[in-house]
Coordinates of C-alpha atoms (C1' of nucleotides) in Angstrom, one line a residue:
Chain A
X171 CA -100.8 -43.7 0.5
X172 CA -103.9 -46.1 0.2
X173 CA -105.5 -45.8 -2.8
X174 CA -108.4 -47.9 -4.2
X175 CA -109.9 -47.4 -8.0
X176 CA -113.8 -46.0 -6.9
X177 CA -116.2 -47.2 -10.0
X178 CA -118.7 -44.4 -9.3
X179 CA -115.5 -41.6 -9.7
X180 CA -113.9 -43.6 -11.9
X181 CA -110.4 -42.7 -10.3
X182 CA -108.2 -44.3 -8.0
X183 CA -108.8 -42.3 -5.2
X184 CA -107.2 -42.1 -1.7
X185 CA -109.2 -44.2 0.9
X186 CA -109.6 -42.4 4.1
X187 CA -111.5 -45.1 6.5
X188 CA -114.5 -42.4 8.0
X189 CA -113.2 -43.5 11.0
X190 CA -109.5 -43.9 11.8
X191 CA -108.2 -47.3 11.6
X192 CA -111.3 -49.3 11.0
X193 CA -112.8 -50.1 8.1
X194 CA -115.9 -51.1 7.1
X195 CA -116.8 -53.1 4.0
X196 CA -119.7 -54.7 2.4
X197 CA -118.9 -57.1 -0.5
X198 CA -122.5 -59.3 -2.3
X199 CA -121.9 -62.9 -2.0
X200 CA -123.9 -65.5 -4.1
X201 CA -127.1 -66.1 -4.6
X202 CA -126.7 -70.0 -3.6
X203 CA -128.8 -72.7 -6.1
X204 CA -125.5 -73.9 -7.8
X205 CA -122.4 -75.3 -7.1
X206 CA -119.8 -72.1 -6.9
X207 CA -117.4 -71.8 -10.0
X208 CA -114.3 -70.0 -10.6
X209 CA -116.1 -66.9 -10.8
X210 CA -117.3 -66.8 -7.3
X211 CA -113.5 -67.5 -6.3
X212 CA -112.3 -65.0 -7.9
X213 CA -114.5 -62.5 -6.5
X214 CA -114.9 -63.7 -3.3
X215 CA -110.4 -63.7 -3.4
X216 CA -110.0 -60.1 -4.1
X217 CA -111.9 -59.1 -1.1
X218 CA -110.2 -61.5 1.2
X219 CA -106.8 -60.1 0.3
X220 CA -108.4 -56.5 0.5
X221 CA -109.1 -57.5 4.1
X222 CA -106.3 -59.5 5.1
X223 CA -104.3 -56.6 3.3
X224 CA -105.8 -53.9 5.7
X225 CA -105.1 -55.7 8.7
X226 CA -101.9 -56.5 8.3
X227 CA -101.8 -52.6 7.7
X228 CA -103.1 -52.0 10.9
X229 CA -106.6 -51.7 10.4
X230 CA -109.5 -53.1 12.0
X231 CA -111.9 -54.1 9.6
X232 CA -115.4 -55.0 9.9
X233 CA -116.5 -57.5 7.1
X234 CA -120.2 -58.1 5.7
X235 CA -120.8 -60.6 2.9
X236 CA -124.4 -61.6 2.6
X237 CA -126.0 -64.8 0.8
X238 CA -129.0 -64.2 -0.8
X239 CA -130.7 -67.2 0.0
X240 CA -134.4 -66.6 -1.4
X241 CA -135.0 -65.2 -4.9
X242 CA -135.9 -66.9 -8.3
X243 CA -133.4 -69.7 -8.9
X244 CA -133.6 -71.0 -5.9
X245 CA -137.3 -71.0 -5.6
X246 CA -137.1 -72.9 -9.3
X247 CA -134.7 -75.2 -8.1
X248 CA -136.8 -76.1 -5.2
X249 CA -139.6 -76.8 -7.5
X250 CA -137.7 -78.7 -10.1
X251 CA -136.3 -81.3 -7.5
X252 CA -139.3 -81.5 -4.9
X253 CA -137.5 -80.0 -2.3
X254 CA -137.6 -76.5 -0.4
X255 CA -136.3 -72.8 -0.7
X256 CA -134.4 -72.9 2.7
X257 CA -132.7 -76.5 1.9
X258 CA -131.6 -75.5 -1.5
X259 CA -129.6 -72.5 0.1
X260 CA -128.5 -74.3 2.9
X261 CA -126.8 -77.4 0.7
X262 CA -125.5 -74.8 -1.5
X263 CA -124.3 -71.7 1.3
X264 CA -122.2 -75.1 3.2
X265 CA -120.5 -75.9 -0.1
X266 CA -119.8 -72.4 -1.0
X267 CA -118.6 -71.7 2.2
X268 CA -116.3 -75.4 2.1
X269 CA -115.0 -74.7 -0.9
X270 CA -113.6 -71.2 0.3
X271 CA -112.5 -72.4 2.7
X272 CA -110.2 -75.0 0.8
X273 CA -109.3 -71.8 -0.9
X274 CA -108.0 -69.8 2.2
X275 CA -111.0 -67.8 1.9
X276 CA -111.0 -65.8 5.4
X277 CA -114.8 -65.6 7.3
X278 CA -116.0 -62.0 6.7
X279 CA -117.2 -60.6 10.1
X280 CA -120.8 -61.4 9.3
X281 CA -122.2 -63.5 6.5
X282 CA -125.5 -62.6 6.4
X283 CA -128.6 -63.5 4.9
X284 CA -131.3 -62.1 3.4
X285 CA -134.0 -64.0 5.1
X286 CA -132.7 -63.0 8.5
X287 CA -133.1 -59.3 7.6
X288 CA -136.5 -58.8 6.1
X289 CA -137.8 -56.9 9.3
X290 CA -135.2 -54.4 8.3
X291 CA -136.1 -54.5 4.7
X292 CA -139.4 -53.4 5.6
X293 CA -138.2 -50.8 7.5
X294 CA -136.3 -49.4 4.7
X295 CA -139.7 -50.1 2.2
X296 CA -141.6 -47.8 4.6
X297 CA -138.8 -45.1 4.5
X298 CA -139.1 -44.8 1.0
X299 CA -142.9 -45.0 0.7
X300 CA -142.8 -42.4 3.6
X301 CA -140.5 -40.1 1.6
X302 CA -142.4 -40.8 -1.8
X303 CA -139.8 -42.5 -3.6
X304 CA -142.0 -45.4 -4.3
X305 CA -145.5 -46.8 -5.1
X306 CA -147.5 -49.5 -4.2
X307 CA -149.3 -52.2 -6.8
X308 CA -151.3 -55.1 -7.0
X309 CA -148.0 -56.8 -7.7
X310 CA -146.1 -55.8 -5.0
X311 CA -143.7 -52.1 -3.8
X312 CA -142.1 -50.5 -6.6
X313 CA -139.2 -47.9 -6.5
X314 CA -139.8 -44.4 -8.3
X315 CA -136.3 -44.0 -10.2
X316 CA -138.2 -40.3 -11.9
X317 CA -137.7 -39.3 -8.0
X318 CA -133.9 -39.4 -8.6
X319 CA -131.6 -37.1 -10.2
X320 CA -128.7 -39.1 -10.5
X321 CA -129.7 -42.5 -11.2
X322 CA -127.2 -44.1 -13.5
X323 CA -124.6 -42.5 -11.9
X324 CA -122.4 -45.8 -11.0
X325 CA -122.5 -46.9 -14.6
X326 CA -122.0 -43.9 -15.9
X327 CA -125.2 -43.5 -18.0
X328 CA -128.2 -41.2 -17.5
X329 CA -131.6 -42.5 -16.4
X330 CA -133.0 -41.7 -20.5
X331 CA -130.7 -43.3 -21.9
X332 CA -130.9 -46.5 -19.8
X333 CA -134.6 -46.2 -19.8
X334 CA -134.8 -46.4 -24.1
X335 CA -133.2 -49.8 -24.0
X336 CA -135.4 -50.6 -20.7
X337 CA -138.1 -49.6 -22.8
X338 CA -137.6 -52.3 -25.5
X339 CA -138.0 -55.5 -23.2
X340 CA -140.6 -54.2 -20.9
X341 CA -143.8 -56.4 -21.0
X342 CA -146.8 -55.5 -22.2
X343 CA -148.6 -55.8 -19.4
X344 CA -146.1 -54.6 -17.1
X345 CA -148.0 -51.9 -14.8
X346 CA -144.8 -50.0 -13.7
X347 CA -144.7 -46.4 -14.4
X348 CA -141.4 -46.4 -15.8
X349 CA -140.0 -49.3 -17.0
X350 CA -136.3 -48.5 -14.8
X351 CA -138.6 -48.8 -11.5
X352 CA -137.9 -52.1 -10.0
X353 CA -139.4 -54.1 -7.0
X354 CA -138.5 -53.8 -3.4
X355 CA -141.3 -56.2 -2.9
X356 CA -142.9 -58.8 -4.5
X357 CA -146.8 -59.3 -3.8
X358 CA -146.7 -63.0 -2.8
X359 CA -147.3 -65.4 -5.8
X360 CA -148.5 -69.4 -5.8
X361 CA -146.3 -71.8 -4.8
X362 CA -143.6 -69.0 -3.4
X363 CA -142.3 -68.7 0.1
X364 CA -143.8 -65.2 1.9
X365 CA -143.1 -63.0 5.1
X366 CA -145.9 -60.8 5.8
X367 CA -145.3 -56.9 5.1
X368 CA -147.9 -54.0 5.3
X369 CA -148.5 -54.7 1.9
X370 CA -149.5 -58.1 2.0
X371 CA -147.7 -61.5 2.0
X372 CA -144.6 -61.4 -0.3
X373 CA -140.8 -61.5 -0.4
X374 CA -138.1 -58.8 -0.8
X375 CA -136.8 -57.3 -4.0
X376 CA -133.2 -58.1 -4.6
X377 CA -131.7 -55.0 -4.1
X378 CA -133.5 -54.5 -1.3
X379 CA -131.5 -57.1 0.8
X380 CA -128.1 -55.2 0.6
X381 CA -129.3 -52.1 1.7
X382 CA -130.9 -52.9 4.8
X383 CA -127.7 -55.4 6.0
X384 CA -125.4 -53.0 4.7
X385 CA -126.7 -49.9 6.3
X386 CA -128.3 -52.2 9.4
X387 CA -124.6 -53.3 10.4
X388 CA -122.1 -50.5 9.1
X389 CA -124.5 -47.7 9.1
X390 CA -124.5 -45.1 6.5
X391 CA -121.8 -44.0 4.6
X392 CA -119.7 -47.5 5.1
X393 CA -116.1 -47.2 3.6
X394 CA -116.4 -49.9 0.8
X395 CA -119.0 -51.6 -1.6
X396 CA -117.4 -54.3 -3.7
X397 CA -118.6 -57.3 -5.5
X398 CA -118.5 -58.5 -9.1
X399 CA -118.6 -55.8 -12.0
X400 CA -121.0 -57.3 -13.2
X401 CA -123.4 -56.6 -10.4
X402 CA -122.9 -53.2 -11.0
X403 CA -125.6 -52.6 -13.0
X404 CA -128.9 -53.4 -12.3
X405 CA -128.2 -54.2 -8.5
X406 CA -125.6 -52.0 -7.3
X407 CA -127.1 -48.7 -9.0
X408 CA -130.5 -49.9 -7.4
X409 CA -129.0 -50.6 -4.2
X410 CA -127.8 -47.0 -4.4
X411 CA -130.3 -45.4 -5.6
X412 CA -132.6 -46.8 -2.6
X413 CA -130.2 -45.4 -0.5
X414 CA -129.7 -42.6 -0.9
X415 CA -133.2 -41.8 -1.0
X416 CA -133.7 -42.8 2.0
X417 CA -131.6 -39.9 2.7
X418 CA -128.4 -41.6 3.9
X419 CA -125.0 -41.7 2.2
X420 CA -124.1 -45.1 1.2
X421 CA -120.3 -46.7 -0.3
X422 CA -117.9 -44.5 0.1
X423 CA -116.0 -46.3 -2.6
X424 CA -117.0 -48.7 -4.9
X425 CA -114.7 -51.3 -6.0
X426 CA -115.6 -54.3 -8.6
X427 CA -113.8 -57.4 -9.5
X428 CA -113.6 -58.7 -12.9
X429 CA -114.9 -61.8 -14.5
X430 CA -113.2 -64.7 -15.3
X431 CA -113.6 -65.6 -18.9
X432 CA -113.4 -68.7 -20.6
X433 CA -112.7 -68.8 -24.4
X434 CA -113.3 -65.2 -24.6
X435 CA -116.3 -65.3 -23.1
X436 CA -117.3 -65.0 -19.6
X437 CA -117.9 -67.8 -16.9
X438 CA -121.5 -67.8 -16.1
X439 CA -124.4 -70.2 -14.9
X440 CA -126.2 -69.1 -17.4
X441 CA -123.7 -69.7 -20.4
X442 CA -123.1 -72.9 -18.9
X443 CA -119.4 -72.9 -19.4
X444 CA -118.4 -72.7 -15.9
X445 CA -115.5 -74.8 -14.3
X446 CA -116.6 -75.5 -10.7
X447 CA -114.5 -75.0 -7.8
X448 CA -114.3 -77.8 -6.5
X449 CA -113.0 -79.4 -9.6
X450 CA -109.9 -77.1 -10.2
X451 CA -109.3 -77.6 -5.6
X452 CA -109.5 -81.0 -6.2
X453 CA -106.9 -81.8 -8.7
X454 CA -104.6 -79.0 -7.7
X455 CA -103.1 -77.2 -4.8
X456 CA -105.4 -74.4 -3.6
X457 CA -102.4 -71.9 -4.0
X458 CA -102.0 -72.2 -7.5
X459 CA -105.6 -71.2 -7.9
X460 CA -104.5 -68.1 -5.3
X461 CA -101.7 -67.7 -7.1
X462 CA -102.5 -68.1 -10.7
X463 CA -105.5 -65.0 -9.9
X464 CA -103.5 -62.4 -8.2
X465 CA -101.3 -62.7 -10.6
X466 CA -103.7 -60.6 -12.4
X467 CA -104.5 -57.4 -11.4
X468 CA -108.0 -57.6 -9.9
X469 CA -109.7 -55.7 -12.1
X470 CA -108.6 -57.3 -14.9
X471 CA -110.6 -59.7 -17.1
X472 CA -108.8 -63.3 -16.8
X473 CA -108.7 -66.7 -18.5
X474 CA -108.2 -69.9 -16.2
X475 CA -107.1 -73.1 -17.9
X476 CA -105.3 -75.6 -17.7
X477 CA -102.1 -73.4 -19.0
X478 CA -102.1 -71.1 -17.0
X479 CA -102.8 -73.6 -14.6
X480 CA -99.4 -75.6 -14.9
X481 CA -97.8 -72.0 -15.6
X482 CA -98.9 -71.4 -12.3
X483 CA -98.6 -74.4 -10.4
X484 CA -94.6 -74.3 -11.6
X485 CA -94.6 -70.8 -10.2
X486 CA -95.7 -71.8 -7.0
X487 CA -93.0 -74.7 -6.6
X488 CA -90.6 -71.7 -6.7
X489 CA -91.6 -70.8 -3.1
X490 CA -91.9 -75.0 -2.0
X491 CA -88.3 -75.5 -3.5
X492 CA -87.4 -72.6 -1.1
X493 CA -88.8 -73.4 2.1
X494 CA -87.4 -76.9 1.5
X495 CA -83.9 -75.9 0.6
X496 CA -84.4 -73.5 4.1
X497 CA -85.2 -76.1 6.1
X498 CA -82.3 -78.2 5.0
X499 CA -80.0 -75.5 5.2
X500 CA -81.1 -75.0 8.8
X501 CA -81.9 -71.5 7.8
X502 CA -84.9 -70.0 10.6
X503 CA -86.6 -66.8 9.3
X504 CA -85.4 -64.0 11.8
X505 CA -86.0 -60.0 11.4
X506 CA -88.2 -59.1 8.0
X507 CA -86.2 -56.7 5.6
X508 CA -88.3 -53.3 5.6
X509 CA -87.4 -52.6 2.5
X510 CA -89.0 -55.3 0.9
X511 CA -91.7 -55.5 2.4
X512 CA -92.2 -51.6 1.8
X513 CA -92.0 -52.2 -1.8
X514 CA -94.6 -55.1 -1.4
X515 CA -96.8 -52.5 0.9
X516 CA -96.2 -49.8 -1.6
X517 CA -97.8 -52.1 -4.7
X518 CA -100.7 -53.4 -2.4
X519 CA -101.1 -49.4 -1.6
X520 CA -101.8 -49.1 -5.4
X521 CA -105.2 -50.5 -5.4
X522 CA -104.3 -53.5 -4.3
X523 CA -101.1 -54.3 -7.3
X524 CA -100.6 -58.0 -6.5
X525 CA -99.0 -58.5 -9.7
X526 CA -96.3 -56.3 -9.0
X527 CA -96.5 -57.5 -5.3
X528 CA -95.3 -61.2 -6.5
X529 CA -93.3 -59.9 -9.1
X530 CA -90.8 -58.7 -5.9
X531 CA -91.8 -62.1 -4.0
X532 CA -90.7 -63.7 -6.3
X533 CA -87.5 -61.8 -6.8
X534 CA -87.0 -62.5 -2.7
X535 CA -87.3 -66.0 -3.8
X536 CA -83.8 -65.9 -6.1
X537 CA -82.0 -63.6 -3.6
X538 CA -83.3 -65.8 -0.9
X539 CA -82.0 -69.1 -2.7
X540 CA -79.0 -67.0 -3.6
X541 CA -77.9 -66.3 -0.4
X542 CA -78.4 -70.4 0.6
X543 CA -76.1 -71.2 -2.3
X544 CA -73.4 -68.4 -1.1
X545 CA -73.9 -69.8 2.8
X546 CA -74.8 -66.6 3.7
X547 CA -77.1 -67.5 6.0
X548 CA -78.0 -64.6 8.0
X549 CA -79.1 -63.0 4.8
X550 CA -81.3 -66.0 3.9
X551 CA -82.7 -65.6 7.4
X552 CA -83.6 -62.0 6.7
X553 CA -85.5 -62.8 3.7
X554 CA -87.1 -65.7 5.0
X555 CA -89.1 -64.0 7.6
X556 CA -89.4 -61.6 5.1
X557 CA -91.1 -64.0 2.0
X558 CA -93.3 -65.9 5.3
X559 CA -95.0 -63.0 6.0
X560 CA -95.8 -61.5 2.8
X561 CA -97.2 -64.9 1.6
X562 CA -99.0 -65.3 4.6
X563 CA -101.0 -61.7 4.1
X564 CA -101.3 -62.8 0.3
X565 CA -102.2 -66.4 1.6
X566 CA -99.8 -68.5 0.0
X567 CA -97.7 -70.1 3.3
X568 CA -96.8 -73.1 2.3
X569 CA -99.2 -75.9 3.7
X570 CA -98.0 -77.4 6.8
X571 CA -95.4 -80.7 6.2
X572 CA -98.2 -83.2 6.5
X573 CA -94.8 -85.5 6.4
X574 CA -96.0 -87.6 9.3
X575 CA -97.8 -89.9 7.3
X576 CA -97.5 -93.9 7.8
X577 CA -95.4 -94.0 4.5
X578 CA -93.0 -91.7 5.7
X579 CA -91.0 -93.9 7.7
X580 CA -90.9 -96.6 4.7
X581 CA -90.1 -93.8 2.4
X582 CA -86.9 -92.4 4.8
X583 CA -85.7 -95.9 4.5
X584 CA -85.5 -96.3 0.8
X585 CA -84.1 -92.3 1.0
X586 CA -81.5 -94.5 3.0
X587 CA -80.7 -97.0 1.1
X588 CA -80.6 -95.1 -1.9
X589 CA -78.0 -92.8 -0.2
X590 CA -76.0 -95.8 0.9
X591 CA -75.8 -96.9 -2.7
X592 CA -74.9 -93.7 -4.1
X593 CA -71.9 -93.5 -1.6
X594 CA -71.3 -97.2 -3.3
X595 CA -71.5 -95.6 -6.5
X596 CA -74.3 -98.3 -7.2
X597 CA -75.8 -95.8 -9.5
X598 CA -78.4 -98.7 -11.2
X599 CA -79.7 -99.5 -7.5
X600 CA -80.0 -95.5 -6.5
X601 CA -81.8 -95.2 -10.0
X602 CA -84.4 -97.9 -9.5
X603 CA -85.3 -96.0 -6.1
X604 CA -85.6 -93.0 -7.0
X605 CA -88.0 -93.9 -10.3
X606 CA -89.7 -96.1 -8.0
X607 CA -90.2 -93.3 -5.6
X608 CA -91.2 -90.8 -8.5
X609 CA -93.8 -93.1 -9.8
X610 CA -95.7 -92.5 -6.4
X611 CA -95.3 -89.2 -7.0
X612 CA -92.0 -88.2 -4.2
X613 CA -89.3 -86.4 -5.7
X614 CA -85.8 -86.9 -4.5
X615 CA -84.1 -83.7 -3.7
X616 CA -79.7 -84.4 -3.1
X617 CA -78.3 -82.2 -1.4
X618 CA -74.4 -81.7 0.3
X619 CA -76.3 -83.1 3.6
X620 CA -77.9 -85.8 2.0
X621 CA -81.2 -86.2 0.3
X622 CA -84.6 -85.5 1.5
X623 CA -88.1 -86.2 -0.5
X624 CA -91.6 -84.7 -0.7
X625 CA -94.6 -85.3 -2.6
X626 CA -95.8 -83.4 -5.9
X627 CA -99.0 -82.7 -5.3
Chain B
rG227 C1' -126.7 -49.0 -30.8
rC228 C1' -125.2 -46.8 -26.0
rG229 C1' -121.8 -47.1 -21.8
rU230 C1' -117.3 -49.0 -20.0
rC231 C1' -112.7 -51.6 -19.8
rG232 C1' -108.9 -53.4 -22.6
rG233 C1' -105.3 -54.7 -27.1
rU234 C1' -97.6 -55.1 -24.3
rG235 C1' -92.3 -60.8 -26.0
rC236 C1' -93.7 -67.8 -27.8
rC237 C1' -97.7 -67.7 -23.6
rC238 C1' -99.6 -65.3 -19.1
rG239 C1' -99.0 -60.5 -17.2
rA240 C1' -97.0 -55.6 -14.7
rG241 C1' -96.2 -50.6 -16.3
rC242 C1' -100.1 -45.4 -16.8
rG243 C1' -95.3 -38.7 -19.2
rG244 C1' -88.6 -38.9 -18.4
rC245 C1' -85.9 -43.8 -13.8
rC246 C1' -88.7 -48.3 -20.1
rC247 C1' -83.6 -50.6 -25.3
rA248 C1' -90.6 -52.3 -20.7
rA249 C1' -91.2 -56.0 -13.9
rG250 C1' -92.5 -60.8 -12.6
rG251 C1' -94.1 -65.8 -13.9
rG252 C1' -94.3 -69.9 -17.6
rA253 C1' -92.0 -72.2 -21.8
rA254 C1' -86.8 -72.1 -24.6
rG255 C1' -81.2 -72.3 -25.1
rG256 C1' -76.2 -72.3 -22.7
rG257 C1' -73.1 -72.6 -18.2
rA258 C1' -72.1 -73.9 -12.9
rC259 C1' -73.4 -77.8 -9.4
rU260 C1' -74.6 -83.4 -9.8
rG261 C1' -72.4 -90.1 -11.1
rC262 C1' -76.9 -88.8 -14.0
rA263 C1' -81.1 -86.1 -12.8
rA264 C1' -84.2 -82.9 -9.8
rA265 C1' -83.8 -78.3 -7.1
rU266 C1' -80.7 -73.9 -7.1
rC267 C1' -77.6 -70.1 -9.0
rC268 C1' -75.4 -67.4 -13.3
rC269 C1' -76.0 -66.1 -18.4
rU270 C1' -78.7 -65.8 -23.2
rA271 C1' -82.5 -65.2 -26.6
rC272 C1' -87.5 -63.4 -26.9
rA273 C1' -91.3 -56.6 -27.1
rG274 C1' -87.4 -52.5 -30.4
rU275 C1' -94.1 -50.3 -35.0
rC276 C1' -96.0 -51.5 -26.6
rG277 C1' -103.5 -52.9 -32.1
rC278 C1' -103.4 -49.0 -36.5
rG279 C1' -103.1 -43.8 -38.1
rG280 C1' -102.6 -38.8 -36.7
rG281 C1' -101.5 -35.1 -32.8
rU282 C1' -99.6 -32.7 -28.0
rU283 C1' -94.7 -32.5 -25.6
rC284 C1' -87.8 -31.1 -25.0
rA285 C1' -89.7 -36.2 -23.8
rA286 C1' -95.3 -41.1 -24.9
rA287 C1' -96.4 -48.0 -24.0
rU288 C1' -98.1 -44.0 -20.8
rC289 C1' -101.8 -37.7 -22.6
rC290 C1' -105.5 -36.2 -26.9
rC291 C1' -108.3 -37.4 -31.6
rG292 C1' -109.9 -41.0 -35.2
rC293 C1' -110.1 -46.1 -36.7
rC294 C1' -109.9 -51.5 -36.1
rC295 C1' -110.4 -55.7 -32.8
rG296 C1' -112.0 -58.0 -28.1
rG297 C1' -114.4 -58.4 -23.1
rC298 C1' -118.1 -56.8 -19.8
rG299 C1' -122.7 -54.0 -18.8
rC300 C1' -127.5 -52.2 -20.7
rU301 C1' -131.6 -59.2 -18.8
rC302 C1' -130.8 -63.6 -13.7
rC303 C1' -125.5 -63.3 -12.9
rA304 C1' -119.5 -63.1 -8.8

RNA sequence: GCGUCGGUGCCCGAGCGGCCCAAGGGAAGGGACUGCAAAUCCCUACAGUCGCGGGUUCAAAUCCCGCCCGGCGCUCCA
């Protein structure tokens, strides 16, 4: 039985698709005027395996992930270096979108964004002023949270409570009528990029965005919200709360990823102690990344660093040394074993366990290598078909052999000649190979067949 | 302050009432294999107060209460 952890029950509760076998899912994406960080990974990883979890399952899944690509950093960005709203996001969206892709990051169905949609914003800003759940200003549309009884709901905290600390920050001039309503559009200002509207030139609200792609392509009452927790509060209860006053359901189930912390504190932009992507993909194997973070359970705070980095990285080789030893031992994967992979479905099942999912990956692993080092070979076979396709789903296949390379050939000579003086029991020539081959980074595997080589990454 | 999540071995990290003298990974020690290594396998040590103190229960790391400590949210944020 499926079950995910729902932030606005706050239990795991079963997930039942409302329609049989296909799932729908919304999950926020960036707002793009940086570089994406660790942070973004993470979040952006515990939805991929959601989905590529579900469809191995069976399930068809229909995937949103939207990039807000107008709002306040990126208009300041565009300002600061001379340039303009939609070429900010677009230089940011493509490396987003790269590094994810370095990642294993799967496309979601649609990757929307926000400028495309502001038609349907509108549509939804009407519903609301139709229905009286907001008010116009000289400053732009304004949603009436008094006009909801539940607001606070997702974060657990009622609409007095969240307004006395509202109250304390709440501009003097601010014109609001309650300082929890928030805009759903923005009267246009100097200098800003605008979309006409009934109510003048302007641009949407934030929260704004989400409803209208969410509702606008999975309709209402869509199986899954996710994103990071801490969009939860203001935007998710905002999104919410402007949905539902429109009068449609909206998530299903919620479901938030944790933050990645660095010394204790968390990885943000605005704390400026944020490891980019790119720099941990470029000096290590995506997979260790993958791994180190599913490792932890998703909604889990984690630290990356360089520890737990090589921790993981180490981890990983267990799977390379496997594949290798297979393909020496001319062992080809064959029929899965059920059982395991029931046990891995059965911790996935348990919103989304990937801890204890690699914790029986990893125990393949040994029995897997085990059954090499007893020749038992139609075991080994078994559990190689079975370990290829649960690292596939969790997106850890090992990379292709890129062992074609012009070196190779150079490098299967010297494998050669090292071999030759081994049999000669020229053990100071087959040492002076085999450093000379370590220093550019190729290991030297011997085996009963004879030795083969890869590169450490 | 309020809300919320968490505090498990040397480190990371599962577990969420009996199957726990607590998974898995990393680091450590020993053995096998090897000319020596690497990889692999086997074994060992490492938690025994599972933050602290009470309580519930035949039974608690797991439930309840209080306390201490930390993260996150209450502001743009993945």
């Amino acid at each position: 039985m499926l079950r995910f952890y729902d932030t606005l029950s706050r239990e795991k509760r079963e997930f039942a698709p409302r329609k049989d076998g296909e799932v729908s899912l919304y999950a926020c994406g960036p707002t793009v005027y940086d570089v994406p960080h660790l942070g973004h990974a993470r979040t952006a990883l515990t939805y991929d395996i959601l989905v590529r979890f579900l469809r191995w399952q069976g399930h068809d899944v229909v995937y949103v992930a939207n990039i807000t690509d107008i709002d306040d950093n990126i208009i300041a960005r565009a300002q600061r270096e001379n340039s303009t709203e939609p070429e900010i996001a677009a230089t940011y969206e493509a490396e987003y979108i790269r590094q994810l892709d370095r990642l294993g990051i799967e496309h979601p169905t649609h990757r929307t964004h926000a400028t495309d949609y502001i038609a349907e914003m509108i549509g939804v800003i009407e519903v609301l002023l139709e229905r009286k759940m907001a008010y116009t200003l000289d400053s732009g549309v304004y949603f009436d949270v008094s006009e909801l009884d539940d607001y606070g709901a997702l974060v657990h905290r009622t609409a007095d409570d969240l307004r006395e600390t509202a109250m304390a920050r709440v501009e003097a001039d601010d014109e609001k009528d309650d300082p929890l309503d928030f805009a759903l559009w923005k009267a246009a200002k100097p200098g800003e990029p605008t979309w006409e509207s009934p109510w003048g030139p302007g641009r949407p609200g934030w929260h704004i965005e989400c409803v209208a792609m969410a509702l606008g392509i999975l309709g209402p009452g869509f199986d899954i919200h996710g994103g990071g927790s801490d969009l939860a509060f203001p935007h998710h209860e905002n999104e919410r709360a402007e949905a539902v006053a429109t009068g449609q359901p909206f998530a299903n189930t919620w479901i938030h990823s944790a933050m990645i912390n660095v010394g204790g504190e968390k990885m943000s932009k605005s704390l400026n102690n944020f490891t980019t992507l790119a720099d941990i993909l470029d000096n290590h194997d995506p997979r260790v990344l993958r791994l180190l973070m599913l490792q932890t359970h998703y909604r889990k705070t984690m630290e990356v660093n360089g520890d737990a980095l090589a921790a993981a990285a180490q981890a990983l080789d267990r799977f390379n040394a496997f594949d290798r030893s297979a393909a020496s031992a001319g062992v080809v994967a064959s029929t899965p074993d059920q059982a395991i992979l029931d046990e891995v479905i059965e911790a996935m099942n348990d919103d989304l366990g990937t801890p204890k999912a690699l914790a029986t990956t990893f125990e393949t692993v040994r029995a897997a290598n085990a059954a090499i080092a007893a020749n038992d070979l139609e075991l080994a076979a078994s559990l190689k078909a079975t370990l290829d396709e649960v690292l596939s789903v969790l997106g850890l296949a090992p990379a292709e052999s890129a062992g074609d390379d012009e070196d190779s050939a150079a490098i299967d000579a010297l494998v050669a000649e090292r071999d030759e003086a081994r049999a000669n029991k020229d053990f100071e020539t087959s040492d002076r190979i085999r450093d000379e081959l370590a220093a550019q980074g190729i290991v030297i595997e011997d085996s009963p067949t004879g030795a083969t080589w890869y590169r450490k990454k």
